[in-house]
Coordinates of C-alpha atoms in Angstrom, one line a residue:
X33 CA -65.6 -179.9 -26.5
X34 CA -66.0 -183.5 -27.8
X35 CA -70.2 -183.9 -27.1
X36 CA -72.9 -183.2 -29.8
X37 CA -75.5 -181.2 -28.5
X38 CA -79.0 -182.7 -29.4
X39 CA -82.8 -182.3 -29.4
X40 CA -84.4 -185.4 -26.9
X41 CA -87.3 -187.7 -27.4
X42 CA -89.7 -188.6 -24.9
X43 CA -88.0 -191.8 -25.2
X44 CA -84.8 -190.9 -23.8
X45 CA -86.3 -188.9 -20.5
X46 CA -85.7 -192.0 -18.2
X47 CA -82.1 -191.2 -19.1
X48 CA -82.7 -187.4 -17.8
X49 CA -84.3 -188.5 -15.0
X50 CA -81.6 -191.2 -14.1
X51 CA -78.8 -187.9 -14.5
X52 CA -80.5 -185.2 -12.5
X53 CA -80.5 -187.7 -9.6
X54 CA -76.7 -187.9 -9.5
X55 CA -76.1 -184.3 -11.1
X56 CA -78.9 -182.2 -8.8
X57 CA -76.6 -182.0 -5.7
X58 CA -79.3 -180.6 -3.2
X59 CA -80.9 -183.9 -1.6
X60 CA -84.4 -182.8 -1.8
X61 CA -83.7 -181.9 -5.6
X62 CA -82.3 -185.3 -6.2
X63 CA -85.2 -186.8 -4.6
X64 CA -88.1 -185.6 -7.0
X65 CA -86.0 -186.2 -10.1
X66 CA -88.9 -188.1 -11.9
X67 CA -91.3 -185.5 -11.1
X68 CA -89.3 -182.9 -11.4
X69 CA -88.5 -184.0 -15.2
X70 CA -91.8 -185.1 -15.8
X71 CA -93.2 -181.6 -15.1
X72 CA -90.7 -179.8 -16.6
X73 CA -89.8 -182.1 -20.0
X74 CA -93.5 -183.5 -20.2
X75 CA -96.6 -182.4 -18.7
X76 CA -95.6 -178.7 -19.3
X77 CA -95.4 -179.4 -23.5
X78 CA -99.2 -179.4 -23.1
X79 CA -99.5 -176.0 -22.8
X80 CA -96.2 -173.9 -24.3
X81 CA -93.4 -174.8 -26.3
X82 CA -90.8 -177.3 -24.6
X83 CA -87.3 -177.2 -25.4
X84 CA -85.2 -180.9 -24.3
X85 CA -81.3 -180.6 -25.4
X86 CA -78.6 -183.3 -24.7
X87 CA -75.0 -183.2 -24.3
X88 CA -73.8 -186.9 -25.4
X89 CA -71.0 -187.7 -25.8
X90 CA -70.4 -191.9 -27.4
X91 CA -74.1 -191.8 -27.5
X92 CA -74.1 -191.5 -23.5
X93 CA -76.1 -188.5 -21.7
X94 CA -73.6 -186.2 -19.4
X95 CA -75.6 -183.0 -19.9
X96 CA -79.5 -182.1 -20.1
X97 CA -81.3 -178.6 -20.5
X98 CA -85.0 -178.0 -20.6
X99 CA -86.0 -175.1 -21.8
X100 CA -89.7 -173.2 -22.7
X101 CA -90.9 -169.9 -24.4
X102 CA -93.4 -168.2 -21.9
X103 CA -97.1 -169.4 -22.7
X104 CA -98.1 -165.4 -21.5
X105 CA -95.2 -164.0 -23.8
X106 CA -94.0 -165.9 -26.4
X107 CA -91.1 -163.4 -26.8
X108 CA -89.5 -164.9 -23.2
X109 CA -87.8 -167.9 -23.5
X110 CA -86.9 -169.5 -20.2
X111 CA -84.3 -172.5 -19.1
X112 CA -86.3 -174.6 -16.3
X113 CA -83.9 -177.3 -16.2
X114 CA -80.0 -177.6 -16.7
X115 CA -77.5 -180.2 -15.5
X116 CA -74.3 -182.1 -16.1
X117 CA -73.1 -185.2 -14.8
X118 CA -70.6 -184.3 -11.7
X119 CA -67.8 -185.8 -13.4
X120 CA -68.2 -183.8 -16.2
X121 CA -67.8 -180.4 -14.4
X122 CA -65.9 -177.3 -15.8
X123 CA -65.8 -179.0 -19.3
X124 CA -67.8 -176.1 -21.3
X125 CA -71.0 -178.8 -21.3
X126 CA -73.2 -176.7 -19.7
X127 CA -72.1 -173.6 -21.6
X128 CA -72.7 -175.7 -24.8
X129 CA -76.4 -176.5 -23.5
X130 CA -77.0 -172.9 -23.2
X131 CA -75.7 -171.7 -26.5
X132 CA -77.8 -174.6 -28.1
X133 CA -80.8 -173.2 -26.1
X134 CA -80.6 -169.3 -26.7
X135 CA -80.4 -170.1 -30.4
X136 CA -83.2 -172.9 -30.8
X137 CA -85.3 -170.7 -28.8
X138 CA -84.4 -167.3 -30.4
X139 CA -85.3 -169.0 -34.0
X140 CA -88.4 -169.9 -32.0
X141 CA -89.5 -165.9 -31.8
X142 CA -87.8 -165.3 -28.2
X143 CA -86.3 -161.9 -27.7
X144 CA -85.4 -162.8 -24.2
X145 CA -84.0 -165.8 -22.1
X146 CA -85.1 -166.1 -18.6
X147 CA -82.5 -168.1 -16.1
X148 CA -86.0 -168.1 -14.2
X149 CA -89.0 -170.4 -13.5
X150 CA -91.6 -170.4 -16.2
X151 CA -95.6 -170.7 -14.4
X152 CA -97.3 -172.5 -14.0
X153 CA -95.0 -175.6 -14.5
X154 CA -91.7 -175.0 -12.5
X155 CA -89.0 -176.5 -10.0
X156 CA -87.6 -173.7 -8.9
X157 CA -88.0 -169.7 -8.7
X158 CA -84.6 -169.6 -10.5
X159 CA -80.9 -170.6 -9.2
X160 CA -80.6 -171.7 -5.9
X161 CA -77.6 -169.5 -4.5
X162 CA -76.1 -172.8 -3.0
X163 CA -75.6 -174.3 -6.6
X164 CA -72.7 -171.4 -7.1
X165 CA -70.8 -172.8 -9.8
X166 CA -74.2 -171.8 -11.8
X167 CA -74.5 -168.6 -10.4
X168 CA -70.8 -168.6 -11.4
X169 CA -71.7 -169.7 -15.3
X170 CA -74.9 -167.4 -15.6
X171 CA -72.5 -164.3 -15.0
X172 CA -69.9 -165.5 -17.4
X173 CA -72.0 -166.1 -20.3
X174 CA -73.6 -162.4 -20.1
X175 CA -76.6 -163.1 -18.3
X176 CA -77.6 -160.2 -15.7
X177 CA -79.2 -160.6 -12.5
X178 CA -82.8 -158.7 -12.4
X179 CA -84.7 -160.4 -9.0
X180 CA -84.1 -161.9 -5.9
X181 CA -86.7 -165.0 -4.6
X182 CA -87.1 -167.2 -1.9
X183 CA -88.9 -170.4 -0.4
X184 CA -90.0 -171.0 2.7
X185 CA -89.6 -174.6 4.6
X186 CA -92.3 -175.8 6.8
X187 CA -91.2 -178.9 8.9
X188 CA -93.6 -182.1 8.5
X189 CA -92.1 -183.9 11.5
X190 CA -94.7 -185.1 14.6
X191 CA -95.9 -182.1 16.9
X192 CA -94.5 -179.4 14.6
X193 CA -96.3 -175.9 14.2
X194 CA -96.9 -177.0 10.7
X195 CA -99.3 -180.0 11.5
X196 CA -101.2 -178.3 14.8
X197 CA -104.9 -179.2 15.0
X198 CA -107.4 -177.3 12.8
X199 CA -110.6 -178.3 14.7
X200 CA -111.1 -175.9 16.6
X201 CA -110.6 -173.2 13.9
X202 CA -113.0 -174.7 11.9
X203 CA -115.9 -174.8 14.0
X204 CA -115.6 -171.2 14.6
X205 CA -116.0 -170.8 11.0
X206 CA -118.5 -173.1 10.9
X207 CA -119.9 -171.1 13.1
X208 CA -119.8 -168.0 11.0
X209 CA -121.9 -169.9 7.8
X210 CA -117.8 -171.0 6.6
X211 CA -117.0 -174.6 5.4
X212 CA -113.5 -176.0 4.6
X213 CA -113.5 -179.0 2.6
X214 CA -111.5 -180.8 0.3
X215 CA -111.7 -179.7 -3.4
X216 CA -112.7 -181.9 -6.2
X217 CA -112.5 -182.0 -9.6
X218 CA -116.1 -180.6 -10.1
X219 CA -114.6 -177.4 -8.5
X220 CA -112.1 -176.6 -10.9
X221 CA -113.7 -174.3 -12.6
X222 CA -115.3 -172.2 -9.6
X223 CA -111.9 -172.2 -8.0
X224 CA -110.0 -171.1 -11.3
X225 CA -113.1 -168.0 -11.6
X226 CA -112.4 -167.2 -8.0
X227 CA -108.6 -166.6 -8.3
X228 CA -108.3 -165.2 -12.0
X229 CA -110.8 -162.4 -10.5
X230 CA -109.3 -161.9 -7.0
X231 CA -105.2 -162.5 -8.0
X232 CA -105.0 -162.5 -12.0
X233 CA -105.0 -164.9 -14.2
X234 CA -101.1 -166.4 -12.8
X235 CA -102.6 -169.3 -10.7
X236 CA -105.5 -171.8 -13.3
X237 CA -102.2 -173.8 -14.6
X238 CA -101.1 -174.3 -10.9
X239 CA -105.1 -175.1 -9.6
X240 CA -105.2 -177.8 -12.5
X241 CA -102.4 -179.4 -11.9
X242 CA -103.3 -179.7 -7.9
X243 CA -106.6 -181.2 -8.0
X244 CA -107.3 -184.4 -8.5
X245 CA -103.8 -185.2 -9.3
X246 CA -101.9 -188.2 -7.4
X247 CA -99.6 -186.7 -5.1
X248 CA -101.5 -183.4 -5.1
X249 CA -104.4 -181.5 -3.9
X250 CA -106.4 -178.3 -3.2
X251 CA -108.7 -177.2 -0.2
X252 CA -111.0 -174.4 -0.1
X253 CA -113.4 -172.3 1.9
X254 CA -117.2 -171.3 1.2
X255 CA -120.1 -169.9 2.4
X256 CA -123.5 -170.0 0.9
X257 CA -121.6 -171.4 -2.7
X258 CA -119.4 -168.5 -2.5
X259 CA -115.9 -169.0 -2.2
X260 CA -114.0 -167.4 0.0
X261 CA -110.2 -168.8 -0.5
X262 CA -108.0 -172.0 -1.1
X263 CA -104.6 -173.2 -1.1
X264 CA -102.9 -175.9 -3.3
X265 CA -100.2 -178.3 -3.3
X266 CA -98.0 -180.5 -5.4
X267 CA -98.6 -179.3 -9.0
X268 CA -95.2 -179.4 -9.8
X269 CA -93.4 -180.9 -7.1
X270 CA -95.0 -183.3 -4.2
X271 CA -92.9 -181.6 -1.8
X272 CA -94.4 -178.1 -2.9
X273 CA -97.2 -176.0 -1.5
X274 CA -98.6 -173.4 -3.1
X275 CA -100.9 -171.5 -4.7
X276 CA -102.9 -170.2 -1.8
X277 CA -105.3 -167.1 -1.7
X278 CA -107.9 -165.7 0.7
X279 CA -110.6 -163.1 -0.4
X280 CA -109.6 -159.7 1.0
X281 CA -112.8 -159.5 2.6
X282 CA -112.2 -162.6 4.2
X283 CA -108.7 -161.5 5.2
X284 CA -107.9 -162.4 9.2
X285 CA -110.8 -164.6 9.7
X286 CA -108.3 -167.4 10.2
X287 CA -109.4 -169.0 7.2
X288 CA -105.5 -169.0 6.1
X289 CA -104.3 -170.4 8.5
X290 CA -106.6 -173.4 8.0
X291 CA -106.6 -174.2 4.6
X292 CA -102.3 -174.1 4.5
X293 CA -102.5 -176.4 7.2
X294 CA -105.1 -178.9 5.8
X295 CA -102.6 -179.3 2.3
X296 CA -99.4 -179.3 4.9
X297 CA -101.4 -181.7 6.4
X298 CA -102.3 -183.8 3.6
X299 CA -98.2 -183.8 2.1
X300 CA -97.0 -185.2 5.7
X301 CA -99.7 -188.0 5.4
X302 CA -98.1 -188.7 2.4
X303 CA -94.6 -189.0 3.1
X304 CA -92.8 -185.6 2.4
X305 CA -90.9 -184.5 5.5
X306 CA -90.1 -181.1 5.1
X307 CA -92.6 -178.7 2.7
X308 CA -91.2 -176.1 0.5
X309 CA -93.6 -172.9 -0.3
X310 CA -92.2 -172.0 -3.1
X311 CA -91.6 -167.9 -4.5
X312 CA -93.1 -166.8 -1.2
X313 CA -94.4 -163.4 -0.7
X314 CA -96.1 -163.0 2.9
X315 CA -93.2 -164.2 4.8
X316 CA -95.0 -163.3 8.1
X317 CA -97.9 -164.8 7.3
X318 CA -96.2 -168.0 6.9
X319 CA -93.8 -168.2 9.8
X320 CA -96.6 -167.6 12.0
X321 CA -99.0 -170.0 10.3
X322 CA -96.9 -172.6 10.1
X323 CA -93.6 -172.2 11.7
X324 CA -92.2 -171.6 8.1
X325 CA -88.7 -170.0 7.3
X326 CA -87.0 -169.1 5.0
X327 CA -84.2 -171.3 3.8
X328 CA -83.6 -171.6 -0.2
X329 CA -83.0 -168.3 -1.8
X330 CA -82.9 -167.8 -5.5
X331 CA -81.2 -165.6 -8.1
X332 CA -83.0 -164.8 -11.5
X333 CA -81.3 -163.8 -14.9
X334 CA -82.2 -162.5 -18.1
X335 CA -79.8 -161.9 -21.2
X336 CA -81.1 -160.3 -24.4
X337 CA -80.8 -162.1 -27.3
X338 CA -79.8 -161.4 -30.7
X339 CA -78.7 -158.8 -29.3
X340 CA -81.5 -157.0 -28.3
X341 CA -81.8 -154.4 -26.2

């Protein structure tokens, strides 16, 4: 293989950005590109270990793979980010990419590497089944397939399920003592409190990179100062929703239902067309919400490494 695999600067990420929109062959994929690589290459540095390799070959980028050690587990490294310029296909780049990774990020302490997204800052779940010649690669370099994961798509279009009216729903809670507003930055810390001690601590990465961010937000449901649930959107991607959580005491009051279609809401206003909720888990929940279904399903892999067990 004639490319040198290298370790990136910030300063060549317009470069990764300018590849993943040719090389990312799924159009909404393509699409987010810069914020895709910004969350992935950038903003997640901040708070774990980032990993940016290049293939180059003549000094020209035809590969890229991003790559993190878990900020929960230091002993899992993950790739969040790999691909290779379509002309360059089938030439051992992205093999190349992953070697470099597993042994940067072994010397780094990682027992483990995930083929799997790393929370809070992610693009995908793991390998979208429909990018097959990945699959294809994961399996031939002795990485095993653990979990299965899936997003749901709400459409964004005029008079779909996704963008009914909430009025009405919110002045029967209103009428129970509930409010649904906006968040703000002020509520960070309430909302973060709220979800570490009803869901774990999995979700104050994904809150702070929702509120108060441009192409992002949260809304959330009170009464009396108390809150009762939220739901979040674009921390990693525009087109993403997600976190959401209700208070299991305030399970089937409807407040749900609301608050997912206040942020789906909010992203149509904005411009995206069609919303992924991303590593879904109440499938029903969602189709009947929003009209949701399922449509991008993803395998995860793990392979030990130096040869651990």
């Amino acid at each position: 293989m004639d490319v040198e695999i290298i370790e990136l600067g910030p300063d060549r990420l317009p470069e990764v950005v300018d590849l993943c929109r040719r090389a990312l062959d799924l159009p909404e994929d393509a699409a987010e590109a810069p914020a895709i690589v910004a969350t992935l290459a950038d903003r997640a540095a901040a708070d774990r270990t980032v990993l940016r390799l290049g293939a180059v070959r003549g000094g020209a980028l035809v590969g890229v793979l991003v790559g993190s050690l878990s900020a929960q587990d230091p002993r899992l490294g993950h790739v969040d980010l790999l691909a290779v310029a379509p002309e360059e296909h089938r030439q051992g780049i992205g093999g190349g990419l992953l070697a470099g990774a597993e042994a940067r990020l072994a010397a780094l302490g990682a027992a483990e590497l995930l083929l799997a997204g790393n929370p809070p800052q992610y693009a995908w779940p793991g390998i979208d089944v429909r990018y097959t010649p990945a699959v294809c690669a994961a399996l031939r370099l002795g990485y095993r397939q653990d979990r299965t994961a899936w997003n749901m798509t709400a459409d964004l279009s005029e008079g779909s399920a996704a963008l009914r009216s909430t009025e009405a729903a919110e002045q029967r809670l209103a009428g129970r003592g509930v409010t649904v507003r906006r968040a703000e930055a002020a509520d960070l810390p309430a909302l973060a409190g709220f979800a570490r001690a009803t869901f774990g601590g999995a979700w104050d990465g994904e809150l702070a990179g929702s509120v108060g961010r441009p192409d992002a937000g949260a809304h959330l449901a009170e009464r009396d100062g108390e809150i009762l649930g939220f739901a979040a959107y674009g921390s990693s991607r525009p087109s993403w929703f997600g976190p959401m959580g209700t208070a299991p005491a305030a399970e089937g009051s409807g407040i749900g239902g609301v608050l997912l279609r206040r942020c789906l809401r909010d992203q149509a206003v904005a411009g995206v067309e069609a919303a992924q909720i991303g590593w879904v888990g109440p499938v029903p929940f969602y189709s009947g919400a929003a009209g949701a279904r399922i449509e991008r399903v993803f395998f995860l892999y793990r392979k030990a490494l130096n040869g651990q067990k």
